[in-house]
GROMACS .gro file of C-alpha atoms in nm:
model
  407
    1UNK     CA    1  -6.259  17.230  13.554
    2UNK     CA    2  -6.243  16.889  13.386
    3UNK     CA    3  -6.333  17.025  13.021
    4UNK     CA    4  -6.047  17.295  13.067
    5UNK     CA    5  -5.778  17.022  13.151
    6UNK     CA    6  -5.925  16.851  12.838
    7UNK     CA    7  -5.905  17.119  12.624
    8UNK     CA    8  -5.537  17.197  12.749
    9UNK     CA    9  -5.446  16.830  12.668
   10UNK     CA   10  -5.580  16.861  12.331
   11UNK     CA   11  -5.369  17.185  12.254
   12UNK     CA   12  -5.075  17.022  12.399
   13UNK     CA   13  -5.118  16.694  12.180
   14UNK     CA   14  -5.178  16.920  11.864
   15UNK     CA   15  -4.851  17.097  11.981
   16UNK     CA   16  -4.673  16.764  11.979
   17UNK     CA   17  -4.799  16.647  11.653
   18UNK     CA   18  -4.721  16.985  11.469
   19UNK     CA   19  -4.365  16.971  11.657
   20UNK     CA   20  -4.354  16.591  11.483
   21UNK     CA   21  -4.464  16.705  11.157
   22UNK     CA   22  -4.222  16.971  11.122
   23UNK     CA   23  -3.950  16.735  11.241
   24UNK     CA   24  -4.046  16.499  10.969
   25UNK     CA   25  -4.043  16.793  10.698
   26UNK     CA   26  -3.741  16.898  10.795
   27UNK     CA   27  -3.584  16.539  10.783
   28UNK     CA   28  -3.729  16.517  10.444
   29UNK     CA   29  -3.614  16.826  10.327
   30UNK     CA   30  -3.260  16.773  10.420
   31UNK     CA   31  -3.283  16.426  10.253
   32UNK     CA   32  -3.379  16.600   9.936
   33UNK     CA   33  -3.122  16.862   9.976
   34UNK     CA   34  -2.873  16.555  10.025
   35UNK     CA   35  -3.021  16.379   9.706
   36UNK     CA   36  -2.977  16.726   9.513
   37UNK     CA   37  -2.623  16.822   9.640
   38UNK     CA   38  -2.515  16.444   9.503
   39UNK     CA   39  -2.649  16.516   9.161
   40UNK     CA   40  -2.489  16.849   9.194
   41UNK     CA   41  -2.144  16.704   9.245
   42UNK     CA   42  -2.165  16.429   8.969
   43UNK     CA   43  -2.297  16.719   8.752
   44UNK     CA   44  -2.003  16.939   8.804
   45UNK     CA   45  -1.720  16.626   8.783
   46UNK     CA   46  -1.814  16.571   8.429
   47UNK     CA   47  -1.851  16.951   8.349
   48UNK     CA   48  -1.515  17.028   8.468
   49UNK     CA   49  -1.394  16.744   8.257
   50UNK     CA   50  -1.559  16.845   7.979
   51UNK     CA   51  -1.435  17.228   8.015
   52UNK     CA   52  -1.068  17.100   8.096
   53UNK     CA   53  -1.066  16.895   7.774
   54UNK     CA   54  -1.239  17.160   7.530
   55UNK     CA   55  -0.964  17.437   7.679
   56UNK     CA   56  -0.654  17.171   7.587
   57UNK     CA   57  -0.855  17.130   7.247
   58UNK     CA   58  -0.871  17.521   7.184
   59UNK     CA   59  -0.506  17.572   7.307
   60UNK     CA   60  -0.371  17.337   7.085
   61UNK     CA   61  -0.252  17.093   7.342
   62UNK     CA   62  -0.460  16.860   7.195
   63UNK     CA   63  -0.373  16.905   6.783
   64UNK     CA   64  -0.646  16.849   6.523
   65UNK     CA   65  -0.630  16.477   6.438
   66UNK     CA   66  -0.458  16.359   6.739
   67UNK     CA   67  -0.594  16.099   6.981
   68UNK     CA   68  -0.753  16.155   7.352
   69UNK     CA   69  -0.635  15.938   7.600
   70UNK     CA   70  -0.835  15.652   7.667
   71UNK     CA   71  -1.183  15.696   7.905
   72UNK     CA   72  -0.966  15.489   8.180
   73UNK     CA   73  -0.662  15.664   8.195
   74UNK     CA   74  -0.853  15.991   8.193
   75UNK     CA   75  -1.068  15.884   8.493
   76UNK     CA   76  -0.768  15.749   8.681
   77UNK     CA   77  -0.562  16.085   8.609
   78UNK     CA   78  -0.864  16.309   8.711
   79UNK     CA   79  -0.982  16.073   9.008
   80UNK     CA   80  -1.325  16.060   8.825
   81UNK     CA   81  -1.553  15.751   8.698
   82UNK     CA   82  -1.543  15.601   8.338
   83UNK     CA   83  -1.924  15.710   8.302
   84UNK     CA   84  -1.809  16.062   8.413
   85UNK     CA   85  -1.546  16.078   8.148
   86UNK     CA   86  -1.770  15.904   7.885
   87UNK     CA   87  -2.035  16.202   7.949
   88UNK     CA   88  -1.781  16.481   7.883
   89UNK     CA   89  -1.637  16.292   7.551
   90UNK     CA   90  -1.980  16.288   7.457
   91UNK     CA   91  -2.063  16.632   7.490
   92UNK     CA   92  -1.744  16.714   7.310
   93UNK     CA   93  -1.839  16.500   7.007
   94UNK     CA   94  -2.160  16.683   6.999
   95UNK     CA   95  -2.034  16.984   6.986
   96UNK     CA   96  -1.776  16.883   6.701
   97UNK     CA   97  -1.442  16.899   6.914
   98UNK     CA   98  -1.416  16.541   6.878
   99UNK     CA   99  -1.498  16.216   6.647
  100UNK     CA  100  -1.529  15.876   6.751
  101UNK     CA  101  -1.405  15.612   6.582
  102UNK     CA  102  -1.524  15.241   6.658
  103UNK     CA  103  -1.267  15.035   6.858
  104UNK     CA  104  -1.023  15.308   6.815
  105UNK     CA  105  -1.123  15.595   7.068
  106UNK     CA  106  -1.161  15.970   7.040
  107UNK     CA  107  -1.001  16.202   6.774
  108UNK     CA  108  -0.963  16.586   6.784
  109UNK     CA  109  -1.195  16.727   6.509
  110UNK     CA  110  -1.173  17.100   6.574
  111UNK     CA  111  -0.973  17.307   6.352
  112UNK     CA  112  -0.881  17.648   6.495
  113UNK     CA  113  -0.884  17.934   6.253
  114UNK     CA  114  -0.995  17.671   5.971
  115UNK     CA  115  -1.363  17.695   5.867
  116UNK     CA  116  -1.362  17.440   5.564
  117UNK     CA  117  -1.638  17.181   5.592
  118UNK     CA  118  -1.498  16.831   5.701
  119UNK     CA  119  -1.438  16.563   5.448
  120UNK     CA  120  -1.490  16.288   5.670
  121UNK     CA  121  -1.840  16.216   5.587
  122UNK     CA  122  -2.100  16.328   5.344
  123UNK     CA  123  -2.501  16.308   5.407
  124UNK     CA  124  -2.690  16.090   5.145
  125UNK     CA  125  -2.904  16.404   5.089
  126UNK     CA  126  -2.785  16.716   5.002
  127UNK     CA  127  -2.931  16.979   5.269
  128UNK     CA  128  -2.906  17.238   5.000
  129UNK     CA  129  -3.168  17.118   4.778
  130UNK     CA  130  -3.493  17.302   4.755
  131UNK     CA  131  -3.816  17.131   4.876
  132UNK     CA  132  -4.182  17.265   4.876
  133UNK     CA  133  -4.194  17.247   5.280
  134UNK     CA  134  -4.530  17.404   5.449
  135UNK     CA  135  -4.448  17.653   5.691
  136UNK     CA  136  -4.663  17.480   5.940
  137UNK     CA  137  -4.479  17.146   5.939
  138UNK     CA  138  -4.205  17.272   6.165
  139UNK     CA  139  -4.422  17.231   6.461
  140UNK     CA  140  -4.601  16.938   6.362
  141UNK     CA  141  -4.265  16.745   6.288
  142UNK     CA  142  -4.137  16.767   6.599
  143UNK     CA  143  -4.491  16.714   6.813
  144UNK     CA  144  -4.524  16.442   7.058
  145UNK     CA  145  -4.777  16.413   7.326
  146UNK     CA  146  -4.555  16.224   7.551
  147UNK     CA  147  -4.323  16.506   7.560
  148UNK     CA  148  -4.568  16.833   7.647
  149UNK     CA  149  -4.570  16.963   7.981
  150UNK     CA  150  -4.764  16.810   8.253
  151UNK     CA  151  -5.104  16.955   8.237
  152UNK     CA  152  -5.143  16.901   8.611
  153UNK     CA  153  -4.825  17.083   8.727
  154UNK     CA  154  -4.932  17.371   8.477
  155UNK     CA  155  -5.318  17.379   8.623
  156UNK     CA  156  -5.194  17.337   8.976
  157UNK     CA  157  -4.942  17.641   8.909
  158UNK     CA  158  -5.240  17.850   8.762
  159UNK     CA  159  -5.427  17.823   9.054
  160UNK     CA  160  -5.182  17.924   9.279
  161UNK     CA  161  -5.077  18.216   9.106
  162UNK     CA  162  -5.454  18.326   9.064
  163UNK     CA  163  -5.496  18.264   9.457
  164UNK     CA  164  -5.175  18.469   9.562
  165UNK     CA  165  -5.202  18.753   9.280
  166UNK     CA  166  -5.538  18.806   9.241
  167UNK     CA  167  -5.624  19.149   9.099
  168UNK     CA  168  -5.247  19.188   9.032
  169UNK     CA  169  -5.314  18.973   8.700
  170UNK     CA  170  -5.516  19.297   8.563
  171UNK     CA  171  -5.234  19.551   8.587
  172UNK     CA  172  -5.059  19.609   8.274
  173UNK     CA  173  -4.717  19.467   8.202
  174UNK     CA  174  -4.384  19.622   8.140
  175UNK     CA  175  -4.320  19.702   7.784
  176UNK     CA  176  -4.017  19.442   7.795
  177UNK     CA  177  -4.251  19.195   7.963
  178UNK     CA  178  -4.305  19.135   8.387
  179UNK     CA  179  -3.972  19.176   8.586
  180UNK     CA  180  -4.058  18.850   8.758
  181UNK     CA  181  -4.051  18.661   8.439
  182UNK     CA  182  -3.739  18.804   8.283
  183UNK     CA  183  -3.528  18.772   8.611
  184UNK     CA  184  -3.622  18.392   8.635
  185UNK     CA  185  -3.518  18.364   8.236
  186UNK     CA  186  -3.217  18.528   8.308
  187UNK     CA  187  -3.122  18.312   8.627
  188UNK     CA  188  -3.217  17.994   8.437
  189UNK     CA  189  -2.992  18.067   8.125
  190UNK     CA  190  -2.708  18.168   8.372
  191UNK     CA  191  -2.727  17.813   8.529
  192UNK     CA  192  -2.808  17.615   8.237
  193UNK     CA  193  -2.707  17.757   7.924
  194UNK     CA  194  -2.379  17.992   8.037
  195UNK     CA  195  -2.522  18.277   7.927
  196UNK     CA  196  -2.485  18.568   8.175
  197UNK     CA  197  -2.758  18.813   8.104
  198UNK     CA  198  -2.957  19.085   8.318
  199UNK     CA  199  -3.327  19.126   8.335
  200UNK     CA  200  -3.314  19.445   8.112
  201UNK     CA  201  -3.147  19.289   7.845
  202UNK     CA  202  -3.468  19.060   7.761
  203UNK     CA  203  -3.785  19.123   7.573
  204UNK     CA  204  -4.076  18.896   7.618
  205UNK     CA  205  -4.308  18.871   7.322
  206UNK     CA  206  -4.595  18.656   7.210
  207UNK     CA  207  -4.408  18.362   7.020
  208UNK     CA  208  -4.088  18.394   6.789
  209UNK     CA  209  -4.312  18.568   6.498
  210UNK     CA  210  -4.379  18.882   6.665
  211UNK     CA  211  -3.985  18.875   6.803
  212UNK     CA  212  -3.900  18.831   6.418
  213UNK     CA  213  -4.101  19.170   6.376
  214UNK     CA  214  -3.930  19.371   6.642
  215UNK     CA  215  -3.578  19.244   6.509
  216UNK     CA  216  -3.673  19.367   6.171
  217UNK     CA  217  -3.737  19.727   6.271
  218UNK     CA  218  -3.357  19.669   6.482
  219UNK     CA  219  -3.244  19.553   6.123
  220UNK     CA  220  -3.406  19.833   5.914
  221UNK     CA  221  -3.664  19.820   5.640
  222UNK     CA  222  -3.447  19.833   5.274
  223UNK     CA  223  -3.173  19.605   5.430
  224UNK     CA  224  -3.084  19.274   5.360
  225UNK     CA  225  -3.088  18.953   5.616
  226UNK     CA  226  -2.914  18.602   5.509
  227UNK     CA  227  -3.111  18.303   5.578
  228UNK     CA  228  -3.037  17.957   5.565
  229UNK     CA  229  -3.120  17.752   5.214
  230UNK     CA  230  -3.361  17.564   5.302
  231UNK     CA  231  -3.477  17.732   5.598
  232UNK     CA  232  -3.835  17.749   5.794
  233UNK     CA  233  -4.027  17.947   5.519
  234UNK     CA  234  -4.222  18.141   5.765
  235UNK     CA  235  -3.894  18.339   5.897
  236UNK     CA  236  -3.842  18.440   5.536
  237UNK     CA  237  -4.220  18.597   5.507
  238UNK     CA  238  -4.204  18.767   5.826
  239UNK     CA  239  -3.884  18.966   5.755
  240UNK     CA  240  -3.995  19.021   5.386
  241UNK     CA  241  -4.341  19.170   5.488
  242UNK     CA  242  -4.133  19.412   5.724
  243UNK     CA  243  -3.955  19.531   5.417
  244UNK     CA  244  -3.629  19.327   5.449
  245UNK     CA  245  -3.451  19.166   5.165
  246UNK     CA  246  -3.395  18.810   5.181
  247UNK     CA  247  -3.032  18.627   5.048
  248UNK     CA  248  -3.074  18.276   5.116
  249UNK     CA  249  -2.715  18.106   5.182
  250UNK     CA  250  -2.690  17.698   5.087
  251UNK     CA  251  -2.627  17.493   5.374
  252UNK     CA  252  -2.353  17.219   5.409
  253UNK     CA  253  -2.335  16.938   5.662
  254UNK     CA  254  -2.188  17.155   5.930
  255UNK     CA  255  -2.401  17.495   5.840
  256UNK     CA  256  -2.394  17.739   5.596
  257UNK     CA  257  -2.116  17.681   5.330
  258UNK     CA  258  -1.807  17.900   5.381
  259UNK     CA  259  -1.823  18.012   5.027
  260UNK     CA  260  -2.178  18.131   5.087
  261UNK     CA  261  -2.078  18.321   5.378
  262UNK     CA  262  -1.767  18.513   5.159
  263UNK     CA  263  -2.012  18.620   4.893
  264UNK     CA  264  -2.262  18.710   5.134
  265UNK     CA  265  -2.314  19.123   5.193
  266UNK     CA  266  -2.609  19.100   5.415
  267UNK     CA  267  -2.665  19.330   5.694
  268UNK     CA  268  -2.752  19.055   5.917
  269UNK     CA  269  -2.804  18.670   5.917
  270UNK     CA  270  -3.059  18.471   6.070
  271UNK     CA  271  -2.921  18.122   6.199
  272UNK     CA  272  -3.046  17.816   6.367
  273UNK     CA  273  -2.706  17.631   6.510
  274UNK     CA  274  -2.905  17.354   6.675
  275UNK     CA  275  -3.116  17.138   6.458
  276UNK     CA  276  -3.160  17.390   6.180
  277UNK     CA  277  -3.525  17.299   6.008
  278UNK     CA  278  -3.581  17.136   5.784
  279UNK     CA  279  -3.222  16.974   5.729
  280UNK     CA  280  -3.178  16.918   6.132
  281UNK     CA  281  -2.841  17.004   6.095
  282UNK     CA  282  -2.635  17.161   6.385
  283UNK     CA  283  -2.361  17.369   6.316
  284UNK     CA  284  -2.013  17.267   6.475
  285UNK     CA  285  -1.826  17.498   6.710
  286UNK     CA  286  -1.589  17.563   6.383
  287UNK     CA  287  -1.880  17.710   6.225
  288UNK     CA  288  -2.007  17.900   6.490
  289UNK     CA  289  -1.669  18.064   6.523
  290UNK     CA  290  -1.689  18.159   6.135
  291UNK     CA  291  -2.066  18.287   6.192
  292UNK     CA  292  -1.923  18.501   6.456
  293UNK     CA  293  -1.606  18.619   6.234
  294UNK     CA  294  -1.823  18.659   5.935
  295UNK     CA  295  -2.028  18.885   6.155
  296UNK     CA  296  -1.786  19.128   6.299
  297UNK     CA  297  -1.613  19.163   5.924
  298UNK     CA  298  -1.934  19.270   5.821
  299UNK     CA  299  -2.029  19.458   6.113
  300UNK     CA  300  -2.371  19.274   6.083
  301UNK     CA  301  -2.602  19.152   6.326
  302UNK     CA  302  -2.647  18.749   6.430
  303UNK     CA  303  -3.020  18.646   6.473
  304UNK     CA  304  -2.939  18.341   6.673
  305UNK     CA  305  -3.277  18.118   6.652
  306UNK     CA  306  -3.245  17.860   6.929
  307UNK     CA  307  -3.553  17.636   6.873
  308UNK     CA  308  -3.534  17.268   7.029
  309UNK     CA  309  -3.176  17.274   7.154
  310UNK     CA  310  -3.304  17.258   7.522
  311UNK     CA  311  -3.406  16.898   7.426
  312UNK     CA  312  -3.036  16.804   7.359
  313UNK     CA  313  -3.008  16.442   7.497
  314UNK     CA  314  -2.675  16.452   7.656
  315UNK     CA  315  -2.813  16.665   7.937
  316UNK     CA  316  -2.618  16.993   7.837
  317UNK     CA  317  -2.731  17.228   7.584
  318UNK     CA  318  -2.451  17.323   7.308
  319UNK     CA  319  -2.275  17.677   7.372
  320UNK     CA  320  -2.502  17.927   7.202
  321UNK     CA  321  -2.353  18.204   6.974
  322UNK     CA  322  -2.480  18.438   7.235
  323UNK     CA  323  -2.244  18.268   7.526
  324UNK     CA  324  -1.941  18.304   7.285
  325UNK     CA  325  -2.001  18.686   7.188
  326UNK     CA  326  -2.260  18.842   7.420
  327UNK     CA  327  -2.157  19.213   7.385
  328UNK     CA  328  -2.211  19.375   7.052
  329UNK     CA  329  -2.319  19.092   6.766
  330UNK     CA  330  -2.565  18.840   6.867
  331UNK     CA  331  -2.957  18.872   6.934
  332UNK     CA  332  -3.070  18.520   7.083
  333UNK     CA  333  -3.399  18.441   7.044
  334UNK     CA  334  -3.576  18.149   7.200
  335UNK     CA  335  -3.963  18.009   7.271
  336UNK     CA  336  -4.142  17.803   7.502
  337UNK     CA  337  -4.385  17.676   7.239
  338UNK     CA  338  -4.154  17.366   7.180
  339UNK     CA  339  -4.076  17.311   7.531
  340UNK     CA  340  -4.377  17.339   7.698
  341UNK     CA  341  -4.667  17.339   7.431
  342UNK     CA  342  -4.780  17.507   7.062
  343UNK     CA  343  -5.026  17.676   7.249
  344UNK     CA  344  -4.790  17.884   7.473
  345UNK     CA  345  -4.741  18.170   7.277
  346UNK     CA  346  -4.450  18.296   7.495
  347UNK     CA  347  -4.108  18.383   7.333
  348UNK     CA  348  -3.822  18.628   7.422
  349UNK     CA  349  -3.476  18.771   7.281
  350UNK     CA  350  -3.185  18.906   7.457
  351UNK     CA  351  -3.020  19.195   7.318
  352UNK     CA  352  -2.623  19.216   7.309
  353UNK     CA  353  -2.519  19.396   7.624
  354UNK     CA  354  -2.353  19.689   7.467
  355UNK     CA  355  -2.600  19.755   7.235
  356UNK     CA  356  -2.912  19.711   7.480
  357UNK     CA  357  -2.989  20.050   7.545
  358UNK     CA  358  -2.950  20.166   7.171
  359UNK     CA  359  -3.193  19.888   7.089
  360UNK     CA  360  -3.450  19.950   7.339
  361UNK     CA  361  -3.463  20.315   7.233
  362UNK     CA  362  -3.596  20.215   6.921
  363UNK     CA  363  -3.829  19.921   7.006
  364UNK     CA  364  -3.885  19.951   7.382
  365UNK     CA  365  -4.213  20.181   7.342
  366UNK     CA  366  -4.404  19.863   7.206
  367UNK     CA  367  -4.627  19.708   7.455
  368UNK     CA  368  -4.560  19.369   7.581
  369UNK     CA  369  -4.816  19.121   7.392
  370UNK     CA  370  -4.834  18.856   7.653
  371UNK     CA  371  -5.098  18.833   7.904
  372UNK     CA  372  -4.984  18.896   8.252
  373UNK     CA  373  -5.151  18.582   8.398
  374UNK     CA  374  -4.931  18.363   8.167
  375UNK     CA  375  -4.611  18.556   8.225
  376UNK     CA  376  -4.655  18.508   8.610
  377UNK     CA  377  -4.735  18.144   8.562
  378UNK     CA  378  -4.437  18.073   8.342
  379UNK     CA  379  -4.229  18.259   8.592
  380UNK     CA  380  -4.321  18.024   8.874
  381UNK     CA  381  -4.256  17.710   8.667
  382UNK     CA  382  -3.912  17.812   8.648
  383UNK     CA  383  -3.861  17.965   8.944
  384UNK     CA  384  -3.999  17.636   9.127
  385UNK     CA  385  -3.766  17.415   8.893
  386UNK     CA  386  -4.078  17.258   8.718
  387UNK     CA  387  -3.978  17.351   8.396
  388UNK     CA  388  -3.623  17.191   8.413
  389UNK     CA  389  -3.771  16.895   8.565
  390UNK     CA  390  -3.983  16.831   8.240
  391UNK     CA  391  -3.660  16.913   8.027
  392UNK     CA  392  -3.483  16.645   8.225
  393UNK     CA  393  -3.769  16.385   8.184
  394UNK     CA  394  -3.787  16.443   7.802
  395UNK     CA  395  -3.404  16.415   7.748
  396UNK     CA  396  -3.414  16.079   7.951
  397UNK     CA  397  -3.717  15.942   7.722
  398UNK     CA  398  -3.516  16.021   7.406
  399UNK     CA  399  -3.216  15.858   7.517
  400UNK     CA  400  -3.437  15.540   7.616
  401UNK     CA  401  -3.558  15.548   7.266
  402UNK     CA  402  -3.210  15.595   7.089
  403UNK     CA  403  -3.077  15.326   7.305
  404UNK     CA  404  -3.340  15.104   7.168
  405UNK     CA  405  -3.298  15.182   6.847
  406UNK     CA  406  -2.928  15.083   6.886
  407UNK     CA  407  -3.009  14.749   6.997
   0.00000   0.00000   0.00000
């Protein structure tokens, strides 16, 4: 009888401990949610100001060459901090809407319907000059062991997926890739990149080179594709191997030269708007609009290779060509080889909304080349936030390094 009472007391104590732990967990969760909500409010403030100013510039309320009100005046008028204003202005400068002048302020550098190369500055080196670049250098140039995805996080996720999925990892993947991964990517792009897509538009493949091959099929053998000059040499080789003709277009300091675009008669154009390799040129918003205008007039495809853009130090990646014209013109291409590790051979492309059915009819029968386990692991990393936390960590590291360089 005594042992029974002792057992009841032990059981009651266990229940109380469990309740206490649940209360602690709930409290910790509330704290995390409150911190996250605070971060979201801060992000929302500078993004709202960024969108407001960008709209004013595009509409002509702030014409080309005009000075933007001071940071303190903007902060007072909009009811935000000076740091919030500074962050929004830095984004606009990074995207080519504004130009900062020392001890003077910010001036509008966006020209509506005018796509001439800016005369404000010239690079010391002509980016159009040819050089003998090894095709493997693109990865090694940007390689930094400190920026690789944390192995412990990746390993923990692999173990969890194996434990939960078990024999499911032996099942054949859908041809476009697993629905879970495509859904995770679509939600991530909508949340972070302002790209509203659905999972049906996404095709998963084992790296960018495999996807270049699928794109070649969509363009058609014997057709011509324009590429940046200089550009990553393997892009040309893959397209040539699939029967496409290559038309190199010389680069200026804001992207492909306008004169080159005017003379081009290509059926498609492959561009890297952010940090084009090897020139490291980023296209301004005016140049991006010019690319879209070229494609519409030519009824041509734009292949947007968005390699490396997610490590933009300002915490908000630049507007993609796809987000500017998501329905007919642009095929968006990206890979996790840069953001996670070169050994992770997973890439994806997004087909334009109104042409998805047409394009899938031509390439949708190809089997997905990425193992199911790898797809489940990546989907989990994106869904649980580990992927975004890694990107934010790398951005903070780069901002610190840039601040040290300025001192």
